[in-house]
PDB file of C-alpha atoms and ligand atoms in Angstrom:
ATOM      1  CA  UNK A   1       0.000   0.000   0.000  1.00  0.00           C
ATOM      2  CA  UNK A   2       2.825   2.310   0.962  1.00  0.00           C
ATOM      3  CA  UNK A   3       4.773   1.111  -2.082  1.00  0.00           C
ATOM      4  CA  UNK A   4       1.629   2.084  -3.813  1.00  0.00           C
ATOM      5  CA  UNK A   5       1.555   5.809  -2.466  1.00  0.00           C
ATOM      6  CA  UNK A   6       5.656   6.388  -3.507  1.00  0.00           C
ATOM      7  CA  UNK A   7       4.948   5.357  -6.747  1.00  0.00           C
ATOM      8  CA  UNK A   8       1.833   7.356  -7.320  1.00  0.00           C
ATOM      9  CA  UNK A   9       3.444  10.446  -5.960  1.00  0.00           C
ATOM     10  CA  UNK A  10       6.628   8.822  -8.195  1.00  0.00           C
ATOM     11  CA  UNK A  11       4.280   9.542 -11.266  1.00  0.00           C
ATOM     12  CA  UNK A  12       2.647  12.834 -10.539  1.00  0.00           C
ATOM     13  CA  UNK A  13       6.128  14.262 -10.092  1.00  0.00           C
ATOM     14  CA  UNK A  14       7.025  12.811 -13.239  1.00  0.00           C
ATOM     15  CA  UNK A  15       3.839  14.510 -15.387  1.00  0.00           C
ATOM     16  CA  UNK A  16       4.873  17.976 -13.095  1.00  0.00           C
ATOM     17  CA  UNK A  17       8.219  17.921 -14.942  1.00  0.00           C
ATOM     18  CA  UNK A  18       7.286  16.565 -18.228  1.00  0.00           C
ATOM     19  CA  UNK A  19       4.693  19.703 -18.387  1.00  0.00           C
ATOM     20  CA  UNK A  20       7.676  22.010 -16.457  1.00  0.00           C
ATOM     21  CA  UNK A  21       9.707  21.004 -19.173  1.00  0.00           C
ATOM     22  CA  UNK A  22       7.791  21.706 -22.267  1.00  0.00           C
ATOM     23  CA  UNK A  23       6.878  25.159 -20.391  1.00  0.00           C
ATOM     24  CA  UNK A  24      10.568  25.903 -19.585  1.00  0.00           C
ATOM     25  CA  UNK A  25      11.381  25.035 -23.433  1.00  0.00           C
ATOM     26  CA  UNK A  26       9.189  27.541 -24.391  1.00  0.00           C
ATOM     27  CA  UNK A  27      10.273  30.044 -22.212  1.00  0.00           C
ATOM     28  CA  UNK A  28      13.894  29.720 -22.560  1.00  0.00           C
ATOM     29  CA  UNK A  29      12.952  30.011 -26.351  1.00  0.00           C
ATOM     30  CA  UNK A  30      11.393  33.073 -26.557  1.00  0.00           C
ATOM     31  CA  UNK A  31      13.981  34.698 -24.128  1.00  0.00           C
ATOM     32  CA  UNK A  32      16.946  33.182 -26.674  1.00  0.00           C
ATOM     33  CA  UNK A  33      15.322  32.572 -29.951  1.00  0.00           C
ATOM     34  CA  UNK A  34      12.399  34.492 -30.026  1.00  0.00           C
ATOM     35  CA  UNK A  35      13.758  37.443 -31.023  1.00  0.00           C
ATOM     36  CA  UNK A  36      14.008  36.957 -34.710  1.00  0.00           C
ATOM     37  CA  UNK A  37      12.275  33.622 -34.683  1.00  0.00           C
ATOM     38  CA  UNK A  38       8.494  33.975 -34.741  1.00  0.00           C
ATOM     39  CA  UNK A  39       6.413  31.188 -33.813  1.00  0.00           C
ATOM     40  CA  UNK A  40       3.417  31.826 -36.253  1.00  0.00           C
ATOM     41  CA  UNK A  41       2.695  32.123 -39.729  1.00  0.00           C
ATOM     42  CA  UNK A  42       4.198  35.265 -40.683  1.00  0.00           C
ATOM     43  CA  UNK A  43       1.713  38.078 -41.729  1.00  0.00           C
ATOM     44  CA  UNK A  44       4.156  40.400 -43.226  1.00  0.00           C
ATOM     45  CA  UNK A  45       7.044  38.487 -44.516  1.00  0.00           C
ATOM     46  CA  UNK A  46       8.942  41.686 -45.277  1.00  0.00           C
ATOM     47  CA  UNK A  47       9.145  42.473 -41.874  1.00  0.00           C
ATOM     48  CA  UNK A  48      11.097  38.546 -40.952  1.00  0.00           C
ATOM     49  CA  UNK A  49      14.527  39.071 -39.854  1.00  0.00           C
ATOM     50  CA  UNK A  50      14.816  35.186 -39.687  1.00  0.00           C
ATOM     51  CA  UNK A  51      13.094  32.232 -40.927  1.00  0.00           C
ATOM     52  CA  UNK A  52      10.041  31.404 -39.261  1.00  0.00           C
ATOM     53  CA  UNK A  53      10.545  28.415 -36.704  1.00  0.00           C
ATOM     54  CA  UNK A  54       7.670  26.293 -38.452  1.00  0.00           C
ATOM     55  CA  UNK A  55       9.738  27.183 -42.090  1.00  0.00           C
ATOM     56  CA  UNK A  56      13.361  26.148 -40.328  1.00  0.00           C
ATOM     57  CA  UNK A  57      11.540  22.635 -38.715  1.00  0.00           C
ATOM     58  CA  UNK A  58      10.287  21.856 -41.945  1.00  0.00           C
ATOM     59  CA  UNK A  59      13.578  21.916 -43.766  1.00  0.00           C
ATOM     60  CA  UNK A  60      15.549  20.755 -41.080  1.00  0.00           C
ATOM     61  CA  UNK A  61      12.896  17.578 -40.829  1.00  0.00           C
ATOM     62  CA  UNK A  62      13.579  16.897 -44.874  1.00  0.00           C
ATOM     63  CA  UNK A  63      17.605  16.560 -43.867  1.00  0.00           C
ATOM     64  CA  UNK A  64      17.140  15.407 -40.241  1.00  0.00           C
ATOM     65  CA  UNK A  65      13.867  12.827 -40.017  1.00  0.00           C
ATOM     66  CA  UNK A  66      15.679  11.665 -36.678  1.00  0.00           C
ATOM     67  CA  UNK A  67      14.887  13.562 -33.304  1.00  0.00           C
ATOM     68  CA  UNK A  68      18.126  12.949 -32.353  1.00  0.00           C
ATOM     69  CA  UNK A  69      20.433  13.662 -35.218  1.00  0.00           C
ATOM     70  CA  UNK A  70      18.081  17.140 -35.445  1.00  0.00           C
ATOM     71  CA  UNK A  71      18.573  17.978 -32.550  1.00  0.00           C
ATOM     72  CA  UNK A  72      22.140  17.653 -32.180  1.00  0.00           C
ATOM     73  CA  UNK A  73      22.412  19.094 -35.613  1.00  0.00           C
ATOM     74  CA  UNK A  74      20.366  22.408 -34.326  1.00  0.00           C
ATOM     75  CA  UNK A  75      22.974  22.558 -30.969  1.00  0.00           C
ATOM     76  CA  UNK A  76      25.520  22.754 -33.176  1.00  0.00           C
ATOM     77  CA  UNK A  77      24.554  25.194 -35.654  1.00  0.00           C
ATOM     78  CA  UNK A  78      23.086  27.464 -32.964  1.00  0.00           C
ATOM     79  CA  UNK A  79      27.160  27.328 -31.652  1.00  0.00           C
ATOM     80  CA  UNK A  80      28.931  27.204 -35.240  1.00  0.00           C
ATOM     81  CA  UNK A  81      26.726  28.327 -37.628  1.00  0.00           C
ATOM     82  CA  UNK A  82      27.821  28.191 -41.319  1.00  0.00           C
ATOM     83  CA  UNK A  83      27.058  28.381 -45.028  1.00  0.00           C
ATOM     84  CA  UNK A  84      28.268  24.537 -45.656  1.00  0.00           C
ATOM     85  CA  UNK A  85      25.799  23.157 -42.878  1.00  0.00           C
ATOM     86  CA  UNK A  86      22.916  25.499 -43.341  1.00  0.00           C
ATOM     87  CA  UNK A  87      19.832  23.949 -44.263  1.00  0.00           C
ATOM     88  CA  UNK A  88      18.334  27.473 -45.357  1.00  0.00           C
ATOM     89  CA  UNK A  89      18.673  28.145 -49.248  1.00  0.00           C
ATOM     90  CA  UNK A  90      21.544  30.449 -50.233  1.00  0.00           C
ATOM     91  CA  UNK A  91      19.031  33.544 -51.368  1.00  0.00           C
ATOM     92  CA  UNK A  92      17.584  33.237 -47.807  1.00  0.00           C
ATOM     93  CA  UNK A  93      21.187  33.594 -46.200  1.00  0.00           C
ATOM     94  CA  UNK A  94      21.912  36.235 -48.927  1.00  0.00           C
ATOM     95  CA  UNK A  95      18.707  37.993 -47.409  1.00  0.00           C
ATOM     96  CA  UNK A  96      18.739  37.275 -43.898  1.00  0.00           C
ATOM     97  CA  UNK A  97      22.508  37.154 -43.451  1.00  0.00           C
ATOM     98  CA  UNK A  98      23.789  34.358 -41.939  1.00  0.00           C
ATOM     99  CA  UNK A  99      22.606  33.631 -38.172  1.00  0.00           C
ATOM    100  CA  UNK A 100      25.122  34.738 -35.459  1.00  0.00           C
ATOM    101  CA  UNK A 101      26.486  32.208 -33.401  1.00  0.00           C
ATOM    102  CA  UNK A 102      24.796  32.566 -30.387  1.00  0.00           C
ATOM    103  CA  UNK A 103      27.642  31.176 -28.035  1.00  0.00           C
ATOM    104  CA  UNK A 104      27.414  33.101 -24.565  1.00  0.00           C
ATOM    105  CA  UNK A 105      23.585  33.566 -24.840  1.00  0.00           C
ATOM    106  CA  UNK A 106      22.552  30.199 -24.399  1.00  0.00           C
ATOM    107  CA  UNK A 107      24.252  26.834 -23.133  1.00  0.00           C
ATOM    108  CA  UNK A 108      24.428  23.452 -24.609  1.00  0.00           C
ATOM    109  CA  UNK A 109      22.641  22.352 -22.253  1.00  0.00           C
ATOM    110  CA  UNK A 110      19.379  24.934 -22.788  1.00  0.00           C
ATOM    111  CA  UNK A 111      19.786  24.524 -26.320  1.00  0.00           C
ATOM    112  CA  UNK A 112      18.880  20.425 -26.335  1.00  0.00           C
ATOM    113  CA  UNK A 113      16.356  21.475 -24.312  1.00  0.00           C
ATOM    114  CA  UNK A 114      14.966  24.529 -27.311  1.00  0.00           C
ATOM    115  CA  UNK A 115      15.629  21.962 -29.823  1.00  0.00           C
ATOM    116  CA  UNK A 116      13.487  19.040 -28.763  1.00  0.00           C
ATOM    117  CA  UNK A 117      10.728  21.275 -28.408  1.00  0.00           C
ATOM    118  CA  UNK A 118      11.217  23.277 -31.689  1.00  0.00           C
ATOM    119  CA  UNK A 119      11.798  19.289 -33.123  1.00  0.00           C
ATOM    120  CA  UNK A 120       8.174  18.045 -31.177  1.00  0.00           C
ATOM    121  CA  UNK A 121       6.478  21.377 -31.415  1.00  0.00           C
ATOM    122  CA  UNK A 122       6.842  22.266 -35.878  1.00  0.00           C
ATOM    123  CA  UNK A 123       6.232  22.713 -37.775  1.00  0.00           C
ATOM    124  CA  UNK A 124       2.213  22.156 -36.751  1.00  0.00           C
ATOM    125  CA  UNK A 125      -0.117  19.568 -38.758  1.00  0.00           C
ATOM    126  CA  UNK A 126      -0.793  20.617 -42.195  1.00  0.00           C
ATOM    127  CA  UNK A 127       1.986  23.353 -42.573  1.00  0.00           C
ATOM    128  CA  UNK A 128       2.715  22.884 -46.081  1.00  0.00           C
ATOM    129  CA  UNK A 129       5.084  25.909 -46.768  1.00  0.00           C
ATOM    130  CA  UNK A 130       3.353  28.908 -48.505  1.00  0.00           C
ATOM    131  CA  UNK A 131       1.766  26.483 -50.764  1.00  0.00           C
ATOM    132  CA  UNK A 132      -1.987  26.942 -50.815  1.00  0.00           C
ATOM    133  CA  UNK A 133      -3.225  30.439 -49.554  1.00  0.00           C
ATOM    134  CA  UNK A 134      -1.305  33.255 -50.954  1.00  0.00           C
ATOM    135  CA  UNK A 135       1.304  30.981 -52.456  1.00  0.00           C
ATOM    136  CA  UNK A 136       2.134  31.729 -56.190  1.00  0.00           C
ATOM    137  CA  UNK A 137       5.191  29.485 -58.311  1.00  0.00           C
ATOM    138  CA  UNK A 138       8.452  30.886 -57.808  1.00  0.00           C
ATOM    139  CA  UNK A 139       7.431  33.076 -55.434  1.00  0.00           C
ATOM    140  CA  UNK A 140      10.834  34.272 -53.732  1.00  0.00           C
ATOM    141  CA  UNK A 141       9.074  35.169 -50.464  1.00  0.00           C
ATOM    142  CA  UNK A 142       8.574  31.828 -48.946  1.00  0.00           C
ATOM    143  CA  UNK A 143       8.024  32.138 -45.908  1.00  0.00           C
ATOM    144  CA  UNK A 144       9.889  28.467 -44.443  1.00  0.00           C
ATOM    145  CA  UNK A 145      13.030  30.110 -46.613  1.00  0.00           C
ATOM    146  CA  UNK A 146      14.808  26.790 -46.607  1.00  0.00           C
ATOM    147  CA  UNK A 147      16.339  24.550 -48.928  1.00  0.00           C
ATOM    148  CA  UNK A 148      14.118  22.209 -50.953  1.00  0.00           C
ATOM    149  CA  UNK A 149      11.298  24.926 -51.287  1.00  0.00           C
ATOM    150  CA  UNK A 150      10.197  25.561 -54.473  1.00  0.00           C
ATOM    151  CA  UNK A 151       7.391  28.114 -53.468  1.00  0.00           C
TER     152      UNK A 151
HETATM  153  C1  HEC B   1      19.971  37.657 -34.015  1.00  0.00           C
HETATM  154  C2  HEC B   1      18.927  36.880 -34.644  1.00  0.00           C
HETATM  155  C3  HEC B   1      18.865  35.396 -34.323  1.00  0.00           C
HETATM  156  C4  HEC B   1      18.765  34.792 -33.094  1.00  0.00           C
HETATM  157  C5  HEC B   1      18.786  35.440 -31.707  1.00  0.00           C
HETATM  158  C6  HEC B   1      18.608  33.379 -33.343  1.00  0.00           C
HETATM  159  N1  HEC B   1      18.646  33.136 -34.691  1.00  0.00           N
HETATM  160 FE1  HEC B   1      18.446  31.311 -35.606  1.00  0.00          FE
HETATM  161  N2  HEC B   1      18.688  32.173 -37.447  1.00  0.00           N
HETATM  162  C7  HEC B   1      18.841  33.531 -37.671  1.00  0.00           C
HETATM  163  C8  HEC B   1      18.962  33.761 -39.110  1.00  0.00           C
HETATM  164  C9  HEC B   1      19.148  35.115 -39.761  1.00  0.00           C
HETATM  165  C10 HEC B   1      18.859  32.508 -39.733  1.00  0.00           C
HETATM  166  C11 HEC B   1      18.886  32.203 -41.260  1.00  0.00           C
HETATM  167  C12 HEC B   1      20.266  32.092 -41.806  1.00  0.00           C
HETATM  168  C13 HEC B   1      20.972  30.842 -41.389  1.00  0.00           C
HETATM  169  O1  HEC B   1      20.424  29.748 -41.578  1.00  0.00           O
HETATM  170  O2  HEC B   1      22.081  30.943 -40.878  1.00  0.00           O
HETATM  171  C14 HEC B   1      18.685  31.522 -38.663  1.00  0.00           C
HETATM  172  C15 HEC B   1      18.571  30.170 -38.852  1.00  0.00           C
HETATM  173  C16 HEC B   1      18.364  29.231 -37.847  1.00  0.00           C
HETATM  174  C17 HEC B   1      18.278  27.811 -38.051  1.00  0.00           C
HETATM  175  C18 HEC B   1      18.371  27.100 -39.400  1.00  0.00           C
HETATM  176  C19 HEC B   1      19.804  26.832 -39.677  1.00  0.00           C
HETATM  177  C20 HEC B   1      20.076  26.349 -41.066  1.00  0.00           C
HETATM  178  O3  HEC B   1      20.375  25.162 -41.218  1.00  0.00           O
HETATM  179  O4  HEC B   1      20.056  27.147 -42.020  1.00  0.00           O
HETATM  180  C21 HEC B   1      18.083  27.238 -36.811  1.00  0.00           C
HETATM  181  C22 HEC B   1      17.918  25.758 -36.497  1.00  0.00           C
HETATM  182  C23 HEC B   1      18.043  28.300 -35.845  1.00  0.00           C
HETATM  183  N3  HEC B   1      18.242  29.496 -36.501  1.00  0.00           N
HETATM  184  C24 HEC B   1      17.834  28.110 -34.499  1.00  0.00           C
HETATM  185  C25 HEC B   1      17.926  29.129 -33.544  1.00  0.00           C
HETATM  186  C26 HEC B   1      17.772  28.910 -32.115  1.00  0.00           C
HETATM  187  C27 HEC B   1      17.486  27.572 -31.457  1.00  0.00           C
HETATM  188  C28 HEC B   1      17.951  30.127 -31.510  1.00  0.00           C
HETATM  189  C29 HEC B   1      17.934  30.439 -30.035  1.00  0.00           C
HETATM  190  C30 HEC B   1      18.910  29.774 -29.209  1.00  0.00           C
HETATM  191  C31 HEC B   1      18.207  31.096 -32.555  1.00  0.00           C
HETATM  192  N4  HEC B   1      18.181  30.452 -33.785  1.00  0.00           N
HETATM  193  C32 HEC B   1      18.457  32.445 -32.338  1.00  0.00           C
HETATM  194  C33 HEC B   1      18.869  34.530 -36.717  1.00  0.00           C
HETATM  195  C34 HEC B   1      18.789  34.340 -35.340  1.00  0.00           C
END
């Protein structure tokens, strides 16, 4: 019965975190990434100063299907970003710049954390690119900005 009661607290403790966790994710991304990332569709994509998350998970899932190898990929690029590992297309580099390396403002250790979350949170069911609404062929304004996007 006791045995019971540790494990039942055990559990609860474990949901507290799980939910802590995803919440914390969140947070530590908007303080970090949030900045130039924007977590919607974007309205006015002349006014982007970096891919859209949903746009950068998209692109990242085409080279990365893995959680894992994602995320690690995204810790490192977040550290050492650079043209040759970039999964964003060259025009969107060319137009957003490269991203700075964002050593000193967030820790390995956050940044597996940011990762899984952008990996389990984007992009969200049915994002599709810009194709559909608003979306015309070789439309340079797509809004994921990646490689592979034809939109
Ligand atoms: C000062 C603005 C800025 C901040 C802050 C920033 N980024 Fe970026 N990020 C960019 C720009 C610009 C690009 C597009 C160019 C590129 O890919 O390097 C980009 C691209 C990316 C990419 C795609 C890389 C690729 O393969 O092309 C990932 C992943 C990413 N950012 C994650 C993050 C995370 C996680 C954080 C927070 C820890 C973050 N960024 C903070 C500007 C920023």
């Amino acid at each position: 019965m006791k045995m019971k009661n540790v494990l039942l607290s055990l559990f609860m403790l474990t949901s507290v975190t799980v939910a802590d966790t995803a919440r914390n994710a969140e947070t530590l991304f908007d303080k970090k990434c949030g900045i130039c990332h924007i977590k919607t569709r974007p309205v006015d994509v002349s006014s982007l100063v970096a891919p859209p998350v949903m746009g950068i998970m998209r692109h990242i899932k085409m080279e990365y299907p893995e959680k894992k190898s994602a995320v690690s990929f995204m810790v490192d690029y977040v550290l050492h970003p650079s043209k040759a590992k970039a999964v964003c297309m060259p025009q969107k580099i060319r137009r957003f710049g490269l991203m700075p390396s964002q050593k000193g403002n967030v820790t390995k250790s956050e940044l597996e954390i940011i990762a899984a979350w952008m990996y389990d949170n984007f992009p969200p069911t049915g994002f599709n690119g810009r194709q559909g609404k608003g979306a015309k062929s070789g439309n340079q304004s797509c809004s994921g900005g990646c490689k592979n996007c034809n939109n």
